[in-house]
Coordinates of C-alpha atoms in Angstrom, one line a residue:
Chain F
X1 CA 44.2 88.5 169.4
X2 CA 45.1 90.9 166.4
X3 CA 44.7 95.0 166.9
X4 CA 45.3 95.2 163.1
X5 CA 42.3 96.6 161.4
X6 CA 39.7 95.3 158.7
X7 CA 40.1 96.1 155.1
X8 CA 37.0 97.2 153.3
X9 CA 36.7 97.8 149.5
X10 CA 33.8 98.6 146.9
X11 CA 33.7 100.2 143.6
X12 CA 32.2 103.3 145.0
X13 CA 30.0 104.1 148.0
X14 CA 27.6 101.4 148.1
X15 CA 30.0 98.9 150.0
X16 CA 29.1 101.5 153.0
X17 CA 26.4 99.3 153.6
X18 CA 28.4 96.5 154.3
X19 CA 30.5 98.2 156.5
X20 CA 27.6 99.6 158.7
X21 CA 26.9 96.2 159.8
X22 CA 30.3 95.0 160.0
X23 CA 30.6 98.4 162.4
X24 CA 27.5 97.2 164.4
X25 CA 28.4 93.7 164.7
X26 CA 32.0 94.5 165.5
X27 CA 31.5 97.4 167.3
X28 CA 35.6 97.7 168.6
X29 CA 37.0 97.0 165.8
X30 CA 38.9 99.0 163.4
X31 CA 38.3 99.2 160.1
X32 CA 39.9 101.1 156.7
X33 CA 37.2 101.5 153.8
X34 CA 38.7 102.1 150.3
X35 CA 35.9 103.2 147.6
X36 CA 37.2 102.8 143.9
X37 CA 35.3 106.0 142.7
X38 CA 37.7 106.8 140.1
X39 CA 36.7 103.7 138.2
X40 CA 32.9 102.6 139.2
X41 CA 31.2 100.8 138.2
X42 CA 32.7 97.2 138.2
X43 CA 29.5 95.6 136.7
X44 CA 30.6 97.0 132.9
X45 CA 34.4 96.2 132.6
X46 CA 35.6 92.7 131.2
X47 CA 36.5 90.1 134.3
X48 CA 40.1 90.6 133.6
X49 CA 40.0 94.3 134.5
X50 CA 37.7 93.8 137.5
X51 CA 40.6 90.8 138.8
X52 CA 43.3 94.1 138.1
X53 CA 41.3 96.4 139.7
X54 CA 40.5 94.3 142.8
X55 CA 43.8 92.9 143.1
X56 CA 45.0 97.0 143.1
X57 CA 42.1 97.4 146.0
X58 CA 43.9 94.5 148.0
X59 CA 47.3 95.7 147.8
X60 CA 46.3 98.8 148.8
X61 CA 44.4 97.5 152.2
X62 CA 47.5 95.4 152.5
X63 CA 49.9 98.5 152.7
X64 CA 47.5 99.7 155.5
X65 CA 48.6 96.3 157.1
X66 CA 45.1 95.4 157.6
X67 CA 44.5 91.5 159.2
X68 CA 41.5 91.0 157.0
X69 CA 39.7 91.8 153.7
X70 CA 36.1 92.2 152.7
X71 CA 35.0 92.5 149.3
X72 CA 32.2 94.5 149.6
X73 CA 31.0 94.7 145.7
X74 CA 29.0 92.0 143.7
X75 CA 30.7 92.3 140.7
X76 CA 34.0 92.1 142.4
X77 CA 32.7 89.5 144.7
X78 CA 31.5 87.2 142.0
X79 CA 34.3 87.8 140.1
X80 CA 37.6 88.3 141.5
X81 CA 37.2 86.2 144.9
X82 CA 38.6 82.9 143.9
X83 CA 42.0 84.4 142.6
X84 CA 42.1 86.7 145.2
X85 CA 42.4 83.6 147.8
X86 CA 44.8 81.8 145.9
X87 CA 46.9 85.0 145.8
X88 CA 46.7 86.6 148.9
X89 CA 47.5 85.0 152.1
X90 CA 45.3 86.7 153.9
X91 CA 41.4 85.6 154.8
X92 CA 38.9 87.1 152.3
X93 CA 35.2 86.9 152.6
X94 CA 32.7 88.6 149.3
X95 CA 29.4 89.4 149.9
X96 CA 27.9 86.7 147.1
X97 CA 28.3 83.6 149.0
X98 CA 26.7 84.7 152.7
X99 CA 23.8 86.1 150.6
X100 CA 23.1 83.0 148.4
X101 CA 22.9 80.8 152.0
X102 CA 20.5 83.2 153.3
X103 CA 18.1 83.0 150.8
X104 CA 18.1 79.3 151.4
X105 CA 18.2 79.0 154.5
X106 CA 14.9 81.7 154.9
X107 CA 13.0 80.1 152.3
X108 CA 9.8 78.1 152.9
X109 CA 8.4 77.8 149.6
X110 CA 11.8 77.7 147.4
X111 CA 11.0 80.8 145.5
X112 CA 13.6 83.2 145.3
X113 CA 13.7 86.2 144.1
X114 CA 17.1 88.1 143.5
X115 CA 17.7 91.8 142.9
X116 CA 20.4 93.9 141.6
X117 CA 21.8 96.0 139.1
X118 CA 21.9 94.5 135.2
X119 CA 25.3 93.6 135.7
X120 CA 25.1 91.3 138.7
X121 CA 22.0 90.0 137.4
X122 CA 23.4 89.4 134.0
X123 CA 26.1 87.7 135.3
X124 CA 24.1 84.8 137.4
X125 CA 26.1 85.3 140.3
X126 CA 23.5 84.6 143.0
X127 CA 20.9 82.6 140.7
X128 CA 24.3 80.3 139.9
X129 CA 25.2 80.1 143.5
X130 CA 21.8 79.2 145.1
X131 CA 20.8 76.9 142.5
X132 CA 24.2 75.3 143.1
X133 CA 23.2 75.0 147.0
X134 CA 20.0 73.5 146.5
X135 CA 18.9 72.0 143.3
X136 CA 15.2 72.7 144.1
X137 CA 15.3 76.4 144.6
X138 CA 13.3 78.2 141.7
X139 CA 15.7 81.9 141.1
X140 CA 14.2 84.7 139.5
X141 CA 16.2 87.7 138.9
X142 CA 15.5 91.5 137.9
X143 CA 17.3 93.9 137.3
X144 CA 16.7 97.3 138.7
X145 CA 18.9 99.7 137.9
X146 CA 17.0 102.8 138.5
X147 CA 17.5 102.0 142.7
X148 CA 21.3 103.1 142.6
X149 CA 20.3 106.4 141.5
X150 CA 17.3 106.9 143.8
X151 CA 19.1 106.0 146.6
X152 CA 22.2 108.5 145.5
X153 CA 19.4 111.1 144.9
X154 CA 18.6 110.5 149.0
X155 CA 15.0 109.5 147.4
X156 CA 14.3 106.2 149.3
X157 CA 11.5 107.2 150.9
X158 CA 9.6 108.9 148.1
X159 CA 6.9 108.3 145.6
X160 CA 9.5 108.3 142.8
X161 CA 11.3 105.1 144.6
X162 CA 8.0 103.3 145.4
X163 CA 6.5 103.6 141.6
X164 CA 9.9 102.3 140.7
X165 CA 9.6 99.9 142.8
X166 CA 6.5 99.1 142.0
X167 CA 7.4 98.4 138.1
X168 CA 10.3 96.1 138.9
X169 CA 9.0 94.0 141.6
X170 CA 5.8 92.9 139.8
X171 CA 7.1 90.3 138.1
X172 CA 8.7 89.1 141.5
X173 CA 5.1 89.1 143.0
X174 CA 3.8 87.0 140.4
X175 CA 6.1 84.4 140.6
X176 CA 5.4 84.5 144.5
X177 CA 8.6 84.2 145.9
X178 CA 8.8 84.3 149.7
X179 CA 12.1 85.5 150.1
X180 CA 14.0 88.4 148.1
X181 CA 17.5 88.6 148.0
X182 CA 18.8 92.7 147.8
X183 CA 21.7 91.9 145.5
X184 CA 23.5 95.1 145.3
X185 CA 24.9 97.3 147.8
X186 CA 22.8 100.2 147.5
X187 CA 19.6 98.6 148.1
X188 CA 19.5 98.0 152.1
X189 CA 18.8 102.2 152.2
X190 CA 14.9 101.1 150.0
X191 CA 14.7 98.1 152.3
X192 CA 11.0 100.3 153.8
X193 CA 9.9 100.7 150.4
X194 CA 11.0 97.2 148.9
X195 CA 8.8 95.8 151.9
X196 CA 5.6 97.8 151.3
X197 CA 5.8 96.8 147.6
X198 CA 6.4 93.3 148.2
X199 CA 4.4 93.0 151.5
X200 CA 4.9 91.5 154.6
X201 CA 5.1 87.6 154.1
X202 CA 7.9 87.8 152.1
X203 CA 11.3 88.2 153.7
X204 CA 14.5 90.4 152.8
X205 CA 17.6 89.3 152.6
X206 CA 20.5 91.9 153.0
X207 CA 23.9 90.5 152.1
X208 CA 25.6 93.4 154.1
X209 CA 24.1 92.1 157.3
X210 CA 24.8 88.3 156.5
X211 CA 28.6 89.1 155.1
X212 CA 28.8 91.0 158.3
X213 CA 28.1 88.2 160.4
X214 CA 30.0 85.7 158.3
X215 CA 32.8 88.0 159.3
X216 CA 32.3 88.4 162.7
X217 CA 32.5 83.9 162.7
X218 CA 35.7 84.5 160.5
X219 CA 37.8 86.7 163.1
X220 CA 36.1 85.0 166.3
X221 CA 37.1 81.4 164.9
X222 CA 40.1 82.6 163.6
X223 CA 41.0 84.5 167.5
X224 CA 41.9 87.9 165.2
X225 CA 39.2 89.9 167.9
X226 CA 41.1 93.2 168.4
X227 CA 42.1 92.7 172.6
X228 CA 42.4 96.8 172.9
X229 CA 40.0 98.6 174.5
X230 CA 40.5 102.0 172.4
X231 CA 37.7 103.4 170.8
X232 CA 37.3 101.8 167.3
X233 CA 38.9 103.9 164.5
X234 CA 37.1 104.3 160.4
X235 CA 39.1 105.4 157.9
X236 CA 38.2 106.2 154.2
X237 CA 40.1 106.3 151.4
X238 CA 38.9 107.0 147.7
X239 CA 40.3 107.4 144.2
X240 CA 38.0 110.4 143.0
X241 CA 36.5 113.6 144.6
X242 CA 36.1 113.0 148.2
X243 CA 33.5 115.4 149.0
X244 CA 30.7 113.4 146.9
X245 CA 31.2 110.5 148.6
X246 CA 31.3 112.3 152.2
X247 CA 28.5 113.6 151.4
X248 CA 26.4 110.5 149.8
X249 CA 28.1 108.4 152.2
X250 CA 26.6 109.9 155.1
X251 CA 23.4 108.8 154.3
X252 CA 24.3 105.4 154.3
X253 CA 26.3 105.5 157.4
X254 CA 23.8 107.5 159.4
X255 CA 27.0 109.3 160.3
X256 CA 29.5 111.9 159.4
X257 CA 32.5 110.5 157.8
X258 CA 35.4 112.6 159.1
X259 CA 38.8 110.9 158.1
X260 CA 38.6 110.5 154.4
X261 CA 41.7 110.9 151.8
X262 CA 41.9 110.1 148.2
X263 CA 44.6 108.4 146.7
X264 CA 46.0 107.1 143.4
X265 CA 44.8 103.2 143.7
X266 CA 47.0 103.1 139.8
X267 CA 50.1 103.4 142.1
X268 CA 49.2 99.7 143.6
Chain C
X1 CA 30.8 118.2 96.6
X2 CA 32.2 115.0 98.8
X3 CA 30.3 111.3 99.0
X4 CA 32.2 110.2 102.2
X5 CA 30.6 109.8 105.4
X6 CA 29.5 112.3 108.1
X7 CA 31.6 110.5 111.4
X8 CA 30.0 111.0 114.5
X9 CA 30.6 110.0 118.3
X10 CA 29.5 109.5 121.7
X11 CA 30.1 108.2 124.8
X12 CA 27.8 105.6 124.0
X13 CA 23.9 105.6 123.0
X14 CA 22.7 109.0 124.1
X15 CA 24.4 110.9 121.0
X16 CA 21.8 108.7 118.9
X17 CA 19.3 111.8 119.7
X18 CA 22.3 113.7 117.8
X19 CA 22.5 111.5 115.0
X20 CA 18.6 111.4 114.6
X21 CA 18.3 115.0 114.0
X22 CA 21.1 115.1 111.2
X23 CA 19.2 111.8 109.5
X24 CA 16.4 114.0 109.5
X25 CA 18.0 117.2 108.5
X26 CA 20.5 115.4 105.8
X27 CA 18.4 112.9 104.9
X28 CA 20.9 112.1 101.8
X29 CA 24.2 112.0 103.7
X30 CA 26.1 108.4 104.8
X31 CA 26.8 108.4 108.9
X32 CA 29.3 106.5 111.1
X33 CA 28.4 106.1 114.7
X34 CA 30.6 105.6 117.2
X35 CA 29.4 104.8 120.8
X36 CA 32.3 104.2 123.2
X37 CA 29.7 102.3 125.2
X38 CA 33.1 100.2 127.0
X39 CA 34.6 103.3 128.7
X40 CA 31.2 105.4 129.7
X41 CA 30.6 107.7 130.9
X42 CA 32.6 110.0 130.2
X43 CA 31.4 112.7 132.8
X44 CA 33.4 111.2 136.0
X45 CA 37.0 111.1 134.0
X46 CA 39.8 113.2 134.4
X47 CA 40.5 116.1 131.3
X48 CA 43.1 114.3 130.3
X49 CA 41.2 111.1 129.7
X50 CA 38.4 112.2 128.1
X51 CA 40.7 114.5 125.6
X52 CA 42.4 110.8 125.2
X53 CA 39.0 108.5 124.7
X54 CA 37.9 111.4 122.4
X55 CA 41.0 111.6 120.2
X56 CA 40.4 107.7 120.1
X57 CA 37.5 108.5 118.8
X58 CA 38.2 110.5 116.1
X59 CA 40.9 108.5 114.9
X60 CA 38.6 105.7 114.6
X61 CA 36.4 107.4 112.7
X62 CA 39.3 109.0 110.6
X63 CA 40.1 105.3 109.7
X64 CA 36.9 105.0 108.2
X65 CA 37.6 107.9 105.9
X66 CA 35.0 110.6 107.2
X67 CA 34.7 114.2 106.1
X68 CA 33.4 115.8 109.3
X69 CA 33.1 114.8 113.0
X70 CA 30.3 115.5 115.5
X71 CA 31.1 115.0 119.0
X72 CA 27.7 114.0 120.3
X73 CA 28.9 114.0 124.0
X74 CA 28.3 116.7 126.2
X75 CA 31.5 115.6 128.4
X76 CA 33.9 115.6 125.1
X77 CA 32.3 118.2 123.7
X78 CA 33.0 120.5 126.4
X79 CA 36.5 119.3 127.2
X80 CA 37.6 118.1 123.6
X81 CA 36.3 120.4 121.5
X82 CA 39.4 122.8 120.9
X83 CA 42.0 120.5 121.7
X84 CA 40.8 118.1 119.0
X85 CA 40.4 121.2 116.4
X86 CA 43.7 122.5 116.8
X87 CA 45.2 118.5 116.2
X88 CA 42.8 117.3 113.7
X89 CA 42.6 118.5 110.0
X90 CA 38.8 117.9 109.7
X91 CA 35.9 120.0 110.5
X92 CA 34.7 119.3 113.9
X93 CA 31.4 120.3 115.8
X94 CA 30.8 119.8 119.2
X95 CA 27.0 119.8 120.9
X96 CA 27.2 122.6 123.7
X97 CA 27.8 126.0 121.6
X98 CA 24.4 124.8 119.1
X99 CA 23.0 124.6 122.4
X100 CA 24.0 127.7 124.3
X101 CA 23.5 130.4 121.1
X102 CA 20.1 128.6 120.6
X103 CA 19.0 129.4 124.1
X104 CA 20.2 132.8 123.9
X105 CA 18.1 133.5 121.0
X106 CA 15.1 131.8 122.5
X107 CA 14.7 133.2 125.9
X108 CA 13.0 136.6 126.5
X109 CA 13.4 137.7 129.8
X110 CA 17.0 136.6 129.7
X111 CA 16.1 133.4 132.5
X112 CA 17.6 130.4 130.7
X113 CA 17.5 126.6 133.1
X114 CA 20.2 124.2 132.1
X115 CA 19.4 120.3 133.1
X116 CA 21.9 117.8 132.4
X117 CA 24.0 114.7 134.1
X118 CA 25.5 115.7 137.1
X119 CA 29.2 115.6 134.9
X120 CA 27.8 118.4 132.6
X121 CA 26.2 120.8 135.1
X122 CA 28.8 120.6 137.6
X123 CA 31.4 121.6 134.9
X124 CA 29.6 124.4 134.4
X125 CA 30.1 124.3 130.7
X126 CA 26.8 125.6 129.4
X127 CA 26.2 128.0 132.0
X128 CA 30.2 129.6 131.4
X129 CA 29.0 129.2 127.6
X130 CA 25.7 131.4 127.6
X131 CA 27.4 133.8 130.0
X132 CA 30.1 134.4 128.3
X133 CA 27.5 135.5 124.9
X134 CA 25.1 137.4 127.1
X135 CA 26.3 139.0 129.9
X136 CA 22.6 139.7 131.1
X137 CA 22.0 135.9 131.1
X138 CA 21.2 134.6 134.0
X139 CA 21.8 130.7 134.1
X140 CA 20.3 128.1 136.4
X141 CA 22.0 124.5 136.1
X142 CA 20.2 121.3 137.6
X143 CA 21.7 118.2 137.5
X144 CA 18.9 115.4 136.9
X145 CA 20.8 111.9 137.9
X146 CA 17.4 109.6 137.3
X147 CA 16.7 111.0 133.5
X148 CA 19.4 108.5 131.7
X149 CA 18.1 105.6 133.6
X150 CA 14.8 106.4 133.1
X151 CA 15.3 106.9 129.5
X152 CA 17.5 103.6 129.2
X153 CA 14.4 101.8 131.0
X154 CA 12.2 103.0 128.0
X155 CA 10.5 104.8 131.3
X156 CA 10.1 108.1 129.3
X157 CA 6.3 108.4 129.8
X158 CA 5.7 106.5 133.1
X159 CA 4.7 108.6 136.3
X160 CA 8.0 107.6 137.2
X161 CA 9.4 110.1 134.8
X162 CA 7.0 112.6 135.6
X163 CA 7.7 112.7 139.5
X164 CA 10.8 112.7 138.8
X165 CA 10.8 115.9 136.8
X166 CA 8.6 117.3 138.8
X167 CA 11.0 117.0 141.9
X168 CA 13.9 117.9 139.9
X169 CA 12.4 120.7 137.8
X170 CA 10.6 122.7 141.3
X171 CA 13.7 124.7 141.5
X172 CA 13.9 126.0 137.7
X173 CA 9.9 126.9 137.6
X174 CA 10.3 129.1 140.9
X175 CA 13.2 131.0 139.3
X176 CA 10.8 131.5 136.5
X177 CA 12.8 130.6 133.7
X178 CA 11.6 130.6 130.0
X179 CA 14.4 128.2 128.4
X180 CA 15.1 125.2 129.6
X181 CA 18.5 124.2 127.9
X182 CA 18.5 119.8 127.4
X183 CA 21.8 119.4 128.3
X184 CA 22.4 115.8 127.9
X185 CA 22.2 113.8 124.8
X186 CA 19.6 111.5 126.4
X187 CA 16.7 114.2 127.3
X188 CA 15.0 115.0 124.4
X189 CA 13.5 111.5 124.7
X190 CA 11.9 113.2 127.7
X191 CA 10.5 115.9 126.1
X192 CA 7.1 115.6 126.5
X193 CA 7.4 114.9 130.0
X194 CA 9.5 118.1 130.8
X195 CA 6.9 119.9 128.8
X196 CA 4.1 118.7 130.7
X197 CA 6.0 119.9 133.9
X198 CA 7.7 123.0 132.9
X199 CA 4.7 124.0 130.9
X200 CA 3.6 125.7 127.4
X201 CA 5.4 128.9 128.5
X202 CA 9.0 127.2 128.7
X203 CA 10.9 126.9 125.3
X204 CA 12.6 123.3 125.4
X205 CA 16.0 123.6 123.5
X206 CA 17.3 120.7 122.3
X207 CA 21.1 120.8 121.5
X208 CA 20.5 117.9 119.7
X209 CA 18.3 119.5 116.9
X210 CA 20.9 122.8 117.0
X211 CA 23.6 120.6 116.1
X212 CA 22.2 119.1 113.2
X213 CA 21.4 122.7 112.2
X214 CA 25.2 123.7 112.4
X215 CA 26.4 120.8 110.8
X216 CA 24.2 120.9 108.0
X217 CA 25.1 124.4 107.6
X218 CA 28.3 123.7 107.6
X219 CA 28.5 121.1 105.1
X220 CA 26.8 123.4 102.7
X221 CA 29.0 126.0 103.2
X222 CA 32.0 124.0 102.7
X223 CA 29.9 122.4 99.8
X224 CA 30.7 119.0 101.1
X225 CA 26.9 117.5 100.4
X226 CA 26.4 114.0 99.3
X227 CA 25.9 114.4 95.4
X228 CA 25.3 110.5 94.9
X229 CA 21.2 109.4 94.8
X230 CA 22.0 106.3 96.4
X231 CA 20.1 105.5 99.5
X232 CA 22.0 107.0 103.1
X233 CA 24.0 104.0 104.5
X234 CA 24.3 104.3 108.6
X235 CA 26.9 102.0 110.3
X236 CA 27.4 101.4 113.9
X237 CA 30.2 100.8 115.8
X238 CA 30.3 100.3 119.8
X239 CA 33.2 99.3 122.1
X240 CA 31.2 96.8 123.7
X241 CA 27.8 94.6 123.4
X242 CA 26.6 95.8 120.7
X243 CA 23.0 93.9 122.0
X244 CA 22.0 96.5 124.6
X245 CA 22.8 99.1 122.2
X246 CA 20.9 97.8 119.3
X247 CA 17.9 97.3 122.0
X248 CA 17.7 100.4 123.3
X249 CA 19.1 102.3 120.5
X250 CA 15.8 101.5 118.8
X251 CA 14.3 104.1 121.1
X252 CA 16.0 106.6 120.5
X253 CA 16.3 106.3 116.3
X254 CA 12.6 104.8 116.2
X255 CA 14.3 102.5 113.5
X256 CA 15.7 99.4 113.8
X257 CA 19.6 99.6 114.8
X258 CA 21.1 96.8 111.8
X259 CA 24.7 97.0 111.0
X260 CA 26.4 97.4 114.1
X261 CA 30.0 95.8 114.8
X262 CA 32.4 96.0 118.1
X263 CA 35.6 97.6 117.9
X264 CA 38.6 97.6 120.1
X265 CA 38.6 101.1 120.6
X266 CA 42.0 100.9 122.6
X267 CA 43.9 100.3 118.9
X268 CA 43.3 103.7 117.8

């Protein structure tokens, strides 16, 4: 048993996602979300600076003497996950690799489709991965990086988000992929819309809810369950103006985020 | 007279709508562009950082032996402006006060709309601006998230853009407003759209066209024109792939984008 918390990181506010389901699926645990607003997006900077910057994001969950880590970003994820094992002693899990098994494991017809913003598609991440797991699997990706925004803009559910959607998914539905993959951390909150567009016979994948579970195996197998029966405790930390992100972030949580501080991530 | 190049800069592609309108209203004079397309945007950094980037900036361009600078950038303009005039011995002129005087000029019943990224509007650097020359002003600033992404997307024209606008612009056309202030380098591309929404009663002001104005006033004034015939040379300098910005650069010049180079901007 281990009554230390879980250490959640993204680039910004889209990680929230991730730690929605982690909150669901681990409903006593505690948990300490750091956002790296200051210095979003990942998906631009060179793969040195994102290895820096996620390193910094580490040490910082590590001061809060947390028992595990979750890298809740793609870029990060695809990026920085390898060195960040061989550095830290401490059990890691990204959000690529529970994604990418997903998708092949809810295929029929081994066409995938994978999307995300022009960064993680750009950088092959999940197309690399899946083809890696099964040699069959055709991978199409798109990049949609109008969805971010919408979703910021609380515009899911609107016409704006499903003429968008629309546009980018057309090529998808041409190839006929039966399975899409929602490879950024935004894009659960369109998951309504993404299904209308694409229709009901083919299936979503959603990263957050597999990394979720992956960590839920990870701290069962591993006997880190917190034993106290206190009721579970979220705090949020953040390297820019915290208001923005309490207030986005409440749309993503479906809840108010109370505790929430910034601090200066350059420090770690 | 002086035959050395007009230096302007950006936080990356948007200021291209800048540079357009001095091709067009200097059509003799040699340009250097500078888009700092590794570090944008500018809009979520500290003051410090972006008087920093923007001296980087101009000392790039100094290198390159300019007579005049344009700061393309809303961001820099409205945080760099003065700093960068009092430390640099070369005329300098920034996009927001072309703006601002223009729309003071323009409007008739003193009810002047400012869109812009969320950055500009929320620094309230137009609105303070107009104010501050017309006490009677009164100044309405949206912040339009979607319009850079939309623009970026090539999505100028699409019913995308137009529900967009429309849910963006709602708020501006029930205060009545007959100037609507383009406060971000990347709008004018949208023009036609925010025309058909605002409609033929709203004078669009594009700071981009305003700046051109000043600076060519202000290179005739100092008597600084190109007196060589030989055809205008344009160069291009980014801090990152220059292949994204040669793509959708083409958009906003209407020309092809051809000598373009990658500089480390952190050497300046």
């Amino acid at each position: 048993m281990d009554n230390r918390p879980i250490g959640v990181f993204d680039s910004g506010i889209g990680g929230l996602t991730v730690l929605k389901e982690i909150m669901e699926q681990l409903p006593n645990e505690d948990i300490i979300y750091f956002g790296d607003t200051a210095r979003i997006p990942y998906g631009t900077r060179s793969k040195e600076t994102v290895i820096k910057y996620s390193f910094q994001c580490i040490n910082f969950l590590l001061s809060k003497n947390i028992k595990a880590i979750v890298i809740a970003c793609n870029t990060a994820s695809s990026i920085a996950l390898e060195p960040a094992r061989e550095k830290f002693d401490v059990p890691i899990i990204g959000v690529i690799e529970p994604g990418a098994k997903a998708a092949i494991s809810t295929t029929k017809n081994n066409k995938i489709g994978v999307i995300g913003t022009s960064g993680t598609i750009n950088s092959e991440a999940y197309q690399t991965l899946i083809r890696s797991m099964d040699k069959s699997a055709e991978v199409i990706g798109v990049a949609c990086p109008l969805f971010v925004q919408i979703v910021e803009e609380g515009w899911e559910d609107t016409d704006v988000a499903m003429l968008a959607a629309e546009k980018y998914l057309m090529e998808l539905k041409e190839h006929n992929i039966d399975t899409l993959v929602l490879g950024c951390t935004h894009y659960p909150i369109l998951r309504y819309t993404l299904s209308k567009v694409m229709g009901k016979e083919v299936s979503l994948v959603n990263p957050a809810f597999e990394t979720a579970k992956a960590v839920k195996e990870m701290i069962i197998s591993n006997d880190m369950l917190k034993d106290s029966l206190d009721k579970p405790e979220y705090k949020f930390y953040v390297s820019d103006d915290p208001e923005k992100f309490r207030r986005i972030g409440g749309n993503f949580l479906r809840r108010e985020i109370r505790s929430i501080e910034k601090i200066n991530i350059e420090n770690f």
